[in-house]
Short mmCIF file of C-alpha atoms in Angstrom, two decimals:
data_model
loop_
_atom_site.label_atom_id
_atom_site.label_comp_id
_atom_site.label_asym_id
_atom_site.label_seq_id
_atom_site.Cartn_x
_atom_site.Cartn_y
_atom_site.Cartn_z
CA UNK A 1416 30.65 14.49 12.34
CA UNK A 1417 32.52 12.17 14.64
CA UNK A 1418 30.78 8.82 15.08
CA UNK A 1419 30.09 7.70 18.62
CA UNK A 1420 32.72 5.05 19.30
CA UNK A 1421 30.66 3.41 22.03
CA UNK A 1422 28.19 2.25 19.40
CA UNK A 1423 29.84 2.29 16.05
CA UNK A 1424 33.53 1.44 16.22
CA UNK A 1425 34.82 -2.04 15.52
CA UNK A 1426 36.13 -4.03 18.40
CA UNK A 1427 39.37 -5.61 17.27
CA UNK A 1428 39.20 -8.27 19.97
CA UNK A 1429 35.90 -9.76 18.79
CA UNK A 1430 34.64 -13.18 19.57
CA UNK A 1431 34.49 -15.27 16.41
CA UNK A 1432 31.30 -15.74 14.44
CA UNK A 1433 30.15 -18.40 12.06
CA UNK A 1434 29.49 -16.87 8.65
CA UNK A 1435 27.67 -18.28 5.62
CA UNK A 1436 29.92 -19.27 2.75
CA UNK A 1437 27.69 -17.49 0.25
CA UNK A 1438 25.82 -14.34 1.19
CA UNK A 1439 23.23 -12.37 -0.71
CA UNK A 1440 22.72 -8.94 0.84
CA UNK A 1441 23.17 -7.00 4.06
CA UNK A 1442 22.43 -9.66 6.64
CA UNK A 1443 19.21 -9.39 8.63
CA UNK A 1444 20.86 -7.10 11.18
CA UNK A 1445 21.93 -4.61 8.51
CA UNK A 1446 18.58 -4.55 6.78
CA UNK A 1447 16.64 -4.16 10.02
CA UNK A 1448 18.91 -1.27 11.01
CA UNK A 1449 18.23 0.55 7.72
CA UNK A 1450 14.50 0.07 8.33
CA UNK A 1451 14.78 1.39 11.88
CA UNK A 1452 16.75 4.44 10.73
CA UNK A 1453 14.28 5.07 7.91
CA UNK A 1454 11.12 4.83 10.01
CA UNK A 1455 12.10 7.71 12.30
CA UNK A 1456 12.72 9.89 9.20
CA UNK A 1457 9.31 9.32 7.61
CA UNK A 1458 6.72 12.04 7.21
CA UNK A 1459 3.33 11.52 8.92
CA UNK A 1460 1.83 10.62 5.52
CA UNK A 1461 4.50 8.03 4.83
CA UNK A 1462 4.12 6.54 8.31
CA UNK A 1463 0.38 6.25 7.78
CA UNK A 1464 0.98 4.54 4.44
CA UNK A 1465 3.45 2.08 5.94
CA UNK A 1466 0.94 1.23 8.67
CA UNK A 1467 -1.84 0.78 6.11
CA UNK A 1468 0.08 -1.41 3.68
CA UNK A 1469 2.08 -3.47 6.18
CA UNK A 1470 -0.52 -3.63 8.93
CA UNK A 1471 2.05 -2.32 11.42
CA UNK A 1472 4.84 0.23 11.84
CA UNK A 1473 7.50 -2.48 11.56
CA UNK A 1474 9.61 -1.21 8.67
CA UNK A 1475 12.54 -3.22 10.03
CA UNK A 1476 10.65 -6.47 9.39
CA UNK A 1477 9.66 -5.28 5.93
CA UNK A 1478 13.33 -4.64 5.16
CA UNK A 1479 14.19 -8.36 5.52
CA UNK A 1480 11.05 -9.72 3.82
CA UNK A 1481 12.65 -9.96 0.38
CA UNK A 1482 15.46 -12.22 1.65
CA UNK A 1483 13.08 -14.33 3.71
CA UNK A 1484 10.86 -14.96 0.67
CA UNK A 1485 13.50 -15.62 -1.99
CA UNK A 1486 12.10 -18.99 -3.18
CA UNK A 1487 8.55 -17.65 -3.53
CA UNK A 1488 9.76 -14.53 -5.33
CA UNK A 1489 11.94 -16.66 -7.57
CA UNK A 1490 8.91 -18.65 -8.68
CA UNK A 1491 6.78 -15.55 -9.17
CA UNK A 1492 9.49 -13.43 -10.77
CA UNK A 1493 12.20 -15.46 -12.53
CA UNK A 1494 15.47 -13.59 -12.30
CA UNK A 1495 14.55 -11.84 -9.05
CA UNK A 1496 17.64 -13.23 -7.32
CA UNK A 1497 19.58 -10.58 -9.26
CA UNK A 1498 17.41 -7.70 -8.01
CA UNK A 1499 19.65 -7.26 -4.97
CA UNK A 1500 22.65 -5.75 -6.75
CA UNK A 1501 24.23 -3.98 -9.72
CA UNK A 1502 27.54 -5.72 -10.40
CA UNK A 1503 29.42 -2.71 -11.77
CA UNK A 1504 32.98 -3.82 -12.64
CA UNK A 1505 35.65 -2.22 -10.48
CA UNK A 1506 37.90 -2.31 -13.54
CA UNK A 1507 36.05 -0.81 -16.53
CA UNK A 1508 34.83 -3.58 -18.80
CA UNK A 1509 32.45 -2.60 -21.62
CA UNK A 1510 31.68 -6.27 -22.31
CA UNK A 1511 29.91 -6.67 -18.95
CA UNK A 1512 26.13 -6.24 -18.86
CA UNK A 1513 25.42 -5.01 -15.32
CA UNK A 1514 21.65 -5.46 -15.74
CA UNK A 1515 20.98 -8.54 -17.89
CA UNK A 1516 17.35 -8.74 -19.02
CA UNK A 1517 16.57 -5.80 -16.74
CA UNK A 1518 17.26 -7.89 -13.64
CA UNK A 1519 19.26 -5.63 -11.34
CA UNK A 1520 18.56 -3.46 -8.33
CA UNK A 1521 18.63 -0.10 -10.09
CA UNK A 1522 16.10 -1.11 -12.73
CA UNK A 1523 13.75 -2.81 -10.29
CA UNK A 1524 13.89 0.01 -7.75
CA UNK A 1525 12.69 2.35 -10.50
CA UNK A 1526 10.03 -0.10 -11.65
CA UNK A 1527 8.55 -0.81 -8.22
CA UNK A 1528 8.87 2.81 -7.12
CA UNK A 1529 6.43 3.66 -9.91
CA UNK A 1530 3.98 1.15 -8.43
CA UNK A 1531 4.58 2.52 -4.95
CA UNK A 1532 3.79 6.04 -6.16
CA UNK A 1533 0.66 5.00 -8.07
CA UNK A 1534 -2.40 5.72 -5.98
CA UNK A 1535 -4.47 3.65 -8.45
CA UNK A 1536 -2.39 0.50 -7.90
CA UNK A 1537 -3.97 -2.24 -5.82
CA UNK A 1538 -3.21 -2.58 -2.13
CA UNK A 1539 -1.47 -5.91 -2.74
CA UNK A 1540 0.72 -4.45 -5.48
CA UNK A 1541 1.73 -1.45 -3.40
CA UNK A 1542 2.42 -3.66 -0.38
CA UNK A 1543 4.74 -5.85 -2.44
CA UNK A 1544 6.41 -2.78 -3.96
CA UNK A 1545 6.97 -1.32 -0.49
CA UNK A 1546 8.69 -4.46 0.76
CA UNK A 1547 10.87 -4.74 -2.33
CA UNK A 1548 11.88 -1.08 -2.53
CA UNK A 1549 12.81 -0.89 1.16
CA UNK A 1550 15.05 -3.91 0.75
CA UNK A 1551 16.65 -3.02 -2.57
CA UNK A 1552 17.46 0.57 -1.61
CA UNK A 1553 19.19 -0.81 1.46
CA UNK A 1554 21.05 -3.40 -0.61
CA UNK A 1555 22.75 -0.99 -2.99
CA UNK A 1556 24.48 0.68 -0.04
CA UNK A 1557 26.42 -2.50 0.72
CA UNK A 1558 29.52 -1.73 -1.37
CA UNK A 1559 29.75 -5.26 -2.78
CA UNK A 1560 26.21 -4.93 -4.12
CA UNK A 1561 27.41 -2.08 -6.29
CA UNK A 1562 30.75 -3.53 -7.39
CA UNK A 1563 32.23 -6.70 -8.84
CA UNK A 1564 35.70 -7.96 -9.71
CA UNK A 1565 34.70 -11.05 -11.71
CA UNK A 1566 34.28 -12.67 -8.29
CA UNK A 1567 30.50 -12.54 -7.74
CA UNK A 1568 30.77 -9.40 -5.65
CA UNK A 1569 33.51 -10.81 -3.44
CA UNK A 1570 31.85 -14.19 -2.89
CA UNK A 1571 34.84 -15.91 -4.51
CA UNK A 1572 37.47 -14.17 -2.39
CA UNK A 1573 38.34 -16.28 0.62
CA UNK A 1574 39.17 -14.30 3.75
CA UNK A 1575 40.04 -14.91 7.37
CA UNK A 1576 38.09 -12.82 9.85
CA UNK A 1577 39.16 -13.28 13.45
CA UNK A 1578 40.52 -16.73 12.67
CA UNK A 1579 37.48 -18.01 10.80
CA UNK A 1580 37.22 -18.76 7.09
CA UNK A 1581 34.54 -16.84 5.22
CA UNK A 1582 34.38 -14.84 2.02
CA UNK A 1583 34.67 -11.14 1.43
CA UNK A 1584 31.00 -10.66 0.58
CA UNK A 1585 29.76 -12.51 3.66
CA UNK A 1586 32.16 -10.53 5.84
CA UNK A 1587 30.63 -7.24 4.66
CA UNK A 1588 27.07 -8.56 4.75
CA UNK A 1589 27.17 -10.02 8.23
CA UNK A 1590 30.45 -10.47 10.08
CA UNK A 1591 31.64 -6.88 10.04
CA UNK A 1592 28.12 -5.58 10.69
CA UNK A 1593 27.85 -7.73 13.82
CA UNK A 1594 31.28 -6.47 14.83
CA UNK A 1595 30.07 -2.89 14.46
CA UNK A 1596 27.07 -3.62 16.67
CA UNK A 1597 29.35 -4.76 19.50
CA UNK A 1598 26.43 -6.31 21.35
CA UNK A 1599 24.21 -3.25 21.09
CA UNK A 1600 20.55 -3.71 20.26
CA UNK A 1601 19.62 -2.86 16.68
CA UNK A 1602 17.22 -0.18 17.94
CA UNK A 1603 19.90 1.52 20.00
CA UNK A 1604 22.41 1.26 17.18
CA UNK A 1605 19.95 2.87 14.74
CA UNK A 1606 19.33 5.68 17.23
CA UNK A 1607 23.08 6.16 17.45
CA UNK A 1608 23.33 6.43 13.67
CA UNK A 1609 20.62 9.10 13.50
CA UNK A 1610 22.37 11.06 16.24
CA UNK A 1611 25.87 10.70 14.81
CA UNK A 1612 24.87 11.67 11.28
CA UNK A 1613 22.02 14.10 11.99
CA UNK A 1614 23.76 16.95 10.16
CA UNK A 1615 24.38 14.86 7.05
CA UNK A 1616 21.06 13.08 6.60
CA UNK A 1617 19.29 15.88 4.73
CA UNK A 1618 22.16 16.13 2.26
CA UNK A 1619 22.01 12.39 1.61
CA UNK A 1620 18.33 12.62 0.69
CA UNK A 1621 18.95 13.75 -2.85
CA UNK A 1622 20.45 12.40 -6.04
CA UNK A 1623 19.48 9.26 -7.92
CA UNK A 1624 19.73 5.53 -7.45
CA UNK A 1625 22.59 5.53 -9.94
CA UNK A 1626 24.49 8.17 -7.98
CA UNK A 1627 24.00 6.16 -4.78
CA UNK A 1628 25.34 3.06 -6.52
CA UNK A 1629 28.33 4.99 -7.81
CA UNK A 1630 29.03 6.26 -4.29
CA UNK A 1631 29.04 2.70 -2.90
CA UNK A 1632 31.04 1.53 -5.92
CA UNK A 1633 33.81 4.02 -5.16
CA UNK A 1634 33.85 2.86 -1.55
CA UNK A 1635 34.29 -0.72 -2.77
CA UNK A 1636 37.28 0.28 -4.92
CA UNK A 1637 38.87 2.40 -2.20
CA UNK A 1638 38.31 0.32 0.93
CA UNK A 1639 36.66 -3.06 0.32
CA UNK A 1640 38.96 -4.21 -2.46
CA UNK A 1641 41.64 -1.57 -1.96
CA UNK A 1642 42.15 -2.60 1.64
CA UNK A 1643 43.16 -6.11 0.60
CA UNK A 1644 46.72 -5.04 -0.03
CA UNK A 1645 46.35 -2.53 -2.80
CA UNK A 1646 44.00 -2.41 -5.73
CA UNK A 1647 44.93 -1.96 -9.36
CA UNK A 1648 43.55 -2.63 -12.80
CA UNK A 1649 43.58 -5.18 -14.26
CA UNK A 1650 41.94 -6.75 -11.23
CA UNK A 1651 44.23 -8.71 -8.94
CA UNK A 1652 42.04 -10.00 -6.10
CA UNK A 1653 39.98 -12.93 -7.42
CA UNK A 1654 41.19 -16.35 -6.32
CA UNK A 1655 43.18 -15.01 -3.38
CA UNK A 1656 42.88 -15.49 0.36
CA UNK A 1657 43.48 -12.59 2.68
CA UNK A 1658 43.33 -11.90 6.38
CA UNK A 1659 41.07 -9.00 7.33
CA UNK A 1660 43.46 -7.51 9.84
CA UNK A 1661 42.94 -4.86 12.49
CA UNK A 1662 43.48 -1.98 10.07
CA UNK A 1663 40.97 -3.41 7.60
CA UNK A 1664 38.39 -3.93 10.34
CA UNK A 1665 38.93 -0.43 11.66
CA UNK A 1666 38.19 1.08 8.25
CA UNK A 1667 35.15 -1.19 7.85
CA UNK A 1668 34.00 0.10 11.25
CA UNK A 1669 33.79 3.56 9.69
CA UNK A 1670 32.30 2.53 6.35
CA UNK A 1671 29.56 0.20 7.58
CA UNK A 1672 27.73 2.62 9.91
CA UNK A 1673 28.05 5.30 7.24
CA UNK A 1674 26.46 3.09 4.59
CA UNK A 1675 23.71 1.81 6.90
CA UNK A 1676 22.84 5.40 7.81
CA UNK A 1677 22.84 6.49 4.17
CA UNK A 1678 20.67 3.50 3.25
CA UNK A 1679 18.13 4.30 5.96
CA UNK A 1680 18.04 7.99 5.06
CA UNK A 1681 17.42 7.19 1.41
CA UNK A 1682 14.75 4.59 2.11
CA UNK A 1683 12.90 7.33 3.97
CA UNK A 1684 13.51 9.75 1.09
CA UNK A 1685 11.99 7.34 -1.44
CA UNK A 1686 8.97 6.53 0.76
CA UNK A 1687 8.34 10.17 1.66
CA UNK A 1688 8.19 11.03 -2.03
CA UNK A 1689 6.06 8.03 -2.99
CA UNK A 1690 3.50 8.67 -0.23
CA UNK A 1691 3.57 12.47 -0.25
CA UNK A 1692 -0.19 12.77 -0.82
CA UNK A 1693 -1.27 9.59 0.96
CA UNK A 1694 -4.71 9.44 2.56
CA UNK A 1695 -6.07 6.17 3.80
CA UNK A 1696 -8.70 4.74 1.38
#
């Protein structure tokens, strides 16, 4: 389905932004958008559960909680900084452990989804699981959270975006997402995603976490890394600096709304399954 250009296309004459040198996940805008998309796709039971465990309907706020509480989570769960991604090598490398000590998004999504689905778990445990799962499912749809080129998911690739120095990971987390928004409110943008992709959402709500990671991984190979002037194995991008030109930004303007919509649809899919029989205690 053709995406509405008024909301979702990249403006190639953007004002410049200031981007963090090291980024960790979709930025707050991206995560809130996945939460907004997801909320409108929840069943009545799942909405009631969200309201009970979070104390509100604000799934967008829950989607950024994990980033906002990184230090606390790090103290409580050593290794949790790695729960945001699966660094699957873009060039096959059997020596790479993509989930060291079980600390990766795919493993922790499965682990906390079991808590989320356990009606005997405590309210506090299910509340924490809800916040973590919503965030991590969103994260794996950022292509550089499902791919790595011995460059910390693009953090070590210096790029120029509209005349400003940043890195490839930060550009996909934040800069290109803000470009896609084009000044629209997050709520309106999320509504635009649900409208633009309404015929595809049901089809996205299937498969496994691993298949979703593989989907994002292929997008990273094809467009995120591949758009930097051609991708080949062995890897040839680490330690370089590239300008993200108009053509690159135009492709990102197609990929980013697609991945945000998929992330939101699948957050809803996971929560609808976990809370299928929910009744308020």
